[in-house]
GROMACS .gro file of C-alpha atoms in nm:
model
   73
    1MET     CA    1  -2.904  -0.896   3.411
    2THR     CA    2  -2.931  -0.649   3.089
    3SER     CA    3  -2.609  -0.560   2.938
    4LEU     CA    4  -2.491  -0.204   3.015
    5ASN     CA    5  -2.500  -0.102   2.652
    6GLN     CA    6  -2.861  -0.204   2.649
    7MET     CA    7  -2.940   0.006   2.941
    8GLN     CA    8  -2.755   0.307   2.792
    9LYS     CA    9  -2.949   0.271   2.442
   10GLU     CA   10  -3.288   0.254   2.632
   11ILE     CA   11  -3.190   0.591   2.831
   12LEU     CA   12  -3.069   0.749   2.462
   13THR     CA   13  -3.406   0.664   2.305
   14LYS     CA   14  -3.604   0.757   2.585
   15LYS     CA   15  -3.740   0.436   2.672
   16ALA     CA   16  -3.594   0.497   3.019
   17PRO     CA   17  -3.728   0.743   3.314
   18LYS     CA   18  -3.616   1.090   3.226
   19SER     CA   19  -3.406   1.096   3.552
   20PHE     CA   20  -3.140   0.887   3.427
   21GLU     CA   21  -2.849   1.046   3.229
   22ARG     CA   22  -2.587   0.776   3.123
   23VAL     CA   23  -2.457   0.396   3.251
   24ASP     CA   24  -2.066   0.393   3.317
   25LYS     CA   25  -1.885   0.074   3.299
   26PRO     CA   26  -1.640   0.019   3.555
   27ASN     CA   27  -1.277   0.218   3.498
   28PHE     CA   28  -1.082   0.105   3.788
   29PRO     CA   29  -1.018  -0.190   4.008
   30PHE     CA   30  -1.285  -0.235   4.225
   31GLU     CA   31  -1.520   0.030   4.058
   32GLN     CA   32  -1.878  -0.108   3.980
   33PRO     CA   33  -2.123  -0.028   3.698
   34HIS     CA   34  -2.328   0.285   3.775
   35VAL     CA   35  -2.598   0.497   3.632
   36HIS     CA   36  -2.590   0.871   3.671
   37PHE     CA   37  -2.900   1.081   3.740
   38ASN     CA   38  -2.966   1.439   3.567
   39ASP     CA   39  -3.040   1.580   3.924
   40ALA     CA   40  -2.844   1.880   4.045
   41GLU     CA   41  -2.583   1.670   4.235
   42LYS     CA   42  -2.516   1.450   3.929
   43SER     CA   43  -2.582   1.145   4.178
   44ALA     CA   44  -2.446   0.814   4.065
   45LEU     CA   45  -2.580   0.494   4.191
   46ASN     CA   46  -2.345   0.179   4.199
   47ILE     CA   47  -2.506  -0.185   4.094
   48ASP     CA   48  -2.517  -0.297   4.436
   49GLY     CA   49  -2.754  -0.013   4.526
   50THR     CA   50  -2.485   0.216   4.703
   51TRP     CA   51  -2.417   0.560   4.612
   52LYS     CA   52  -2.110   0.610   4.443
   53HIS     CA   53  -2.150   1.000   4.473
   54GLY     CA   54  -2.450   1.213   4.553
   55GLY     CA   55  -2.767   1.057   4.651
   56LYS     CA   56  -3.103   1.082   4.626
   57ILE     CA   57  -3.447   0.934   4.678
   58LEU     CA   58  -3.545   0.698   4.396
   59THR     CA   59  -3.872   0.696   4.274
   60ASN     CA   60  -4.097   0.359   4.226
   61ILE     CA   61  -4.036   0.411   3.856
   62GLU     CA   62  -3.662   0.441   3.867
   63LYS     CA   63  -3.645   0.146   4.105
   64LYS     CA   64  -3.852  -0.044   3.889
   65TRP     CA   65  -3.670   0.034   3.551
   66LEU     CA   66  -3.328  -0.093   3.742
   67LYS     CA   67  -3.485  -0.400   3.930
   68SER     CA   68  -3.588  -0.484   3.574
   69HIS     CA   69  -3.240  -0.454   3.461
   70GLY     CA   70  -3.076  -0.677   3.753
   71TRP     CA   71  -2.986  -0.413   3.981
   72GLU     CA   72  -2.992  -0.371   4.344
   73VAL     CA   73  -3.222  -0.086   4.505
   0.00000   0.00000   0.00000
């Protein structure tokens, strides 16, 4: 699995799909690492493939990028 910091760097340097906004580390007990999307709902997907909030249909490019970093989709 790729580190969350490395994933965030890819988002900032435009090496990730444009739909990703940021990657967050867990801040509370039982919270998972999650990635935020820049959609209207500001959806966030947990590392296990469940939605933290919002929800959207992931594109093949988004799925490929997440899977390449060890995420479940």
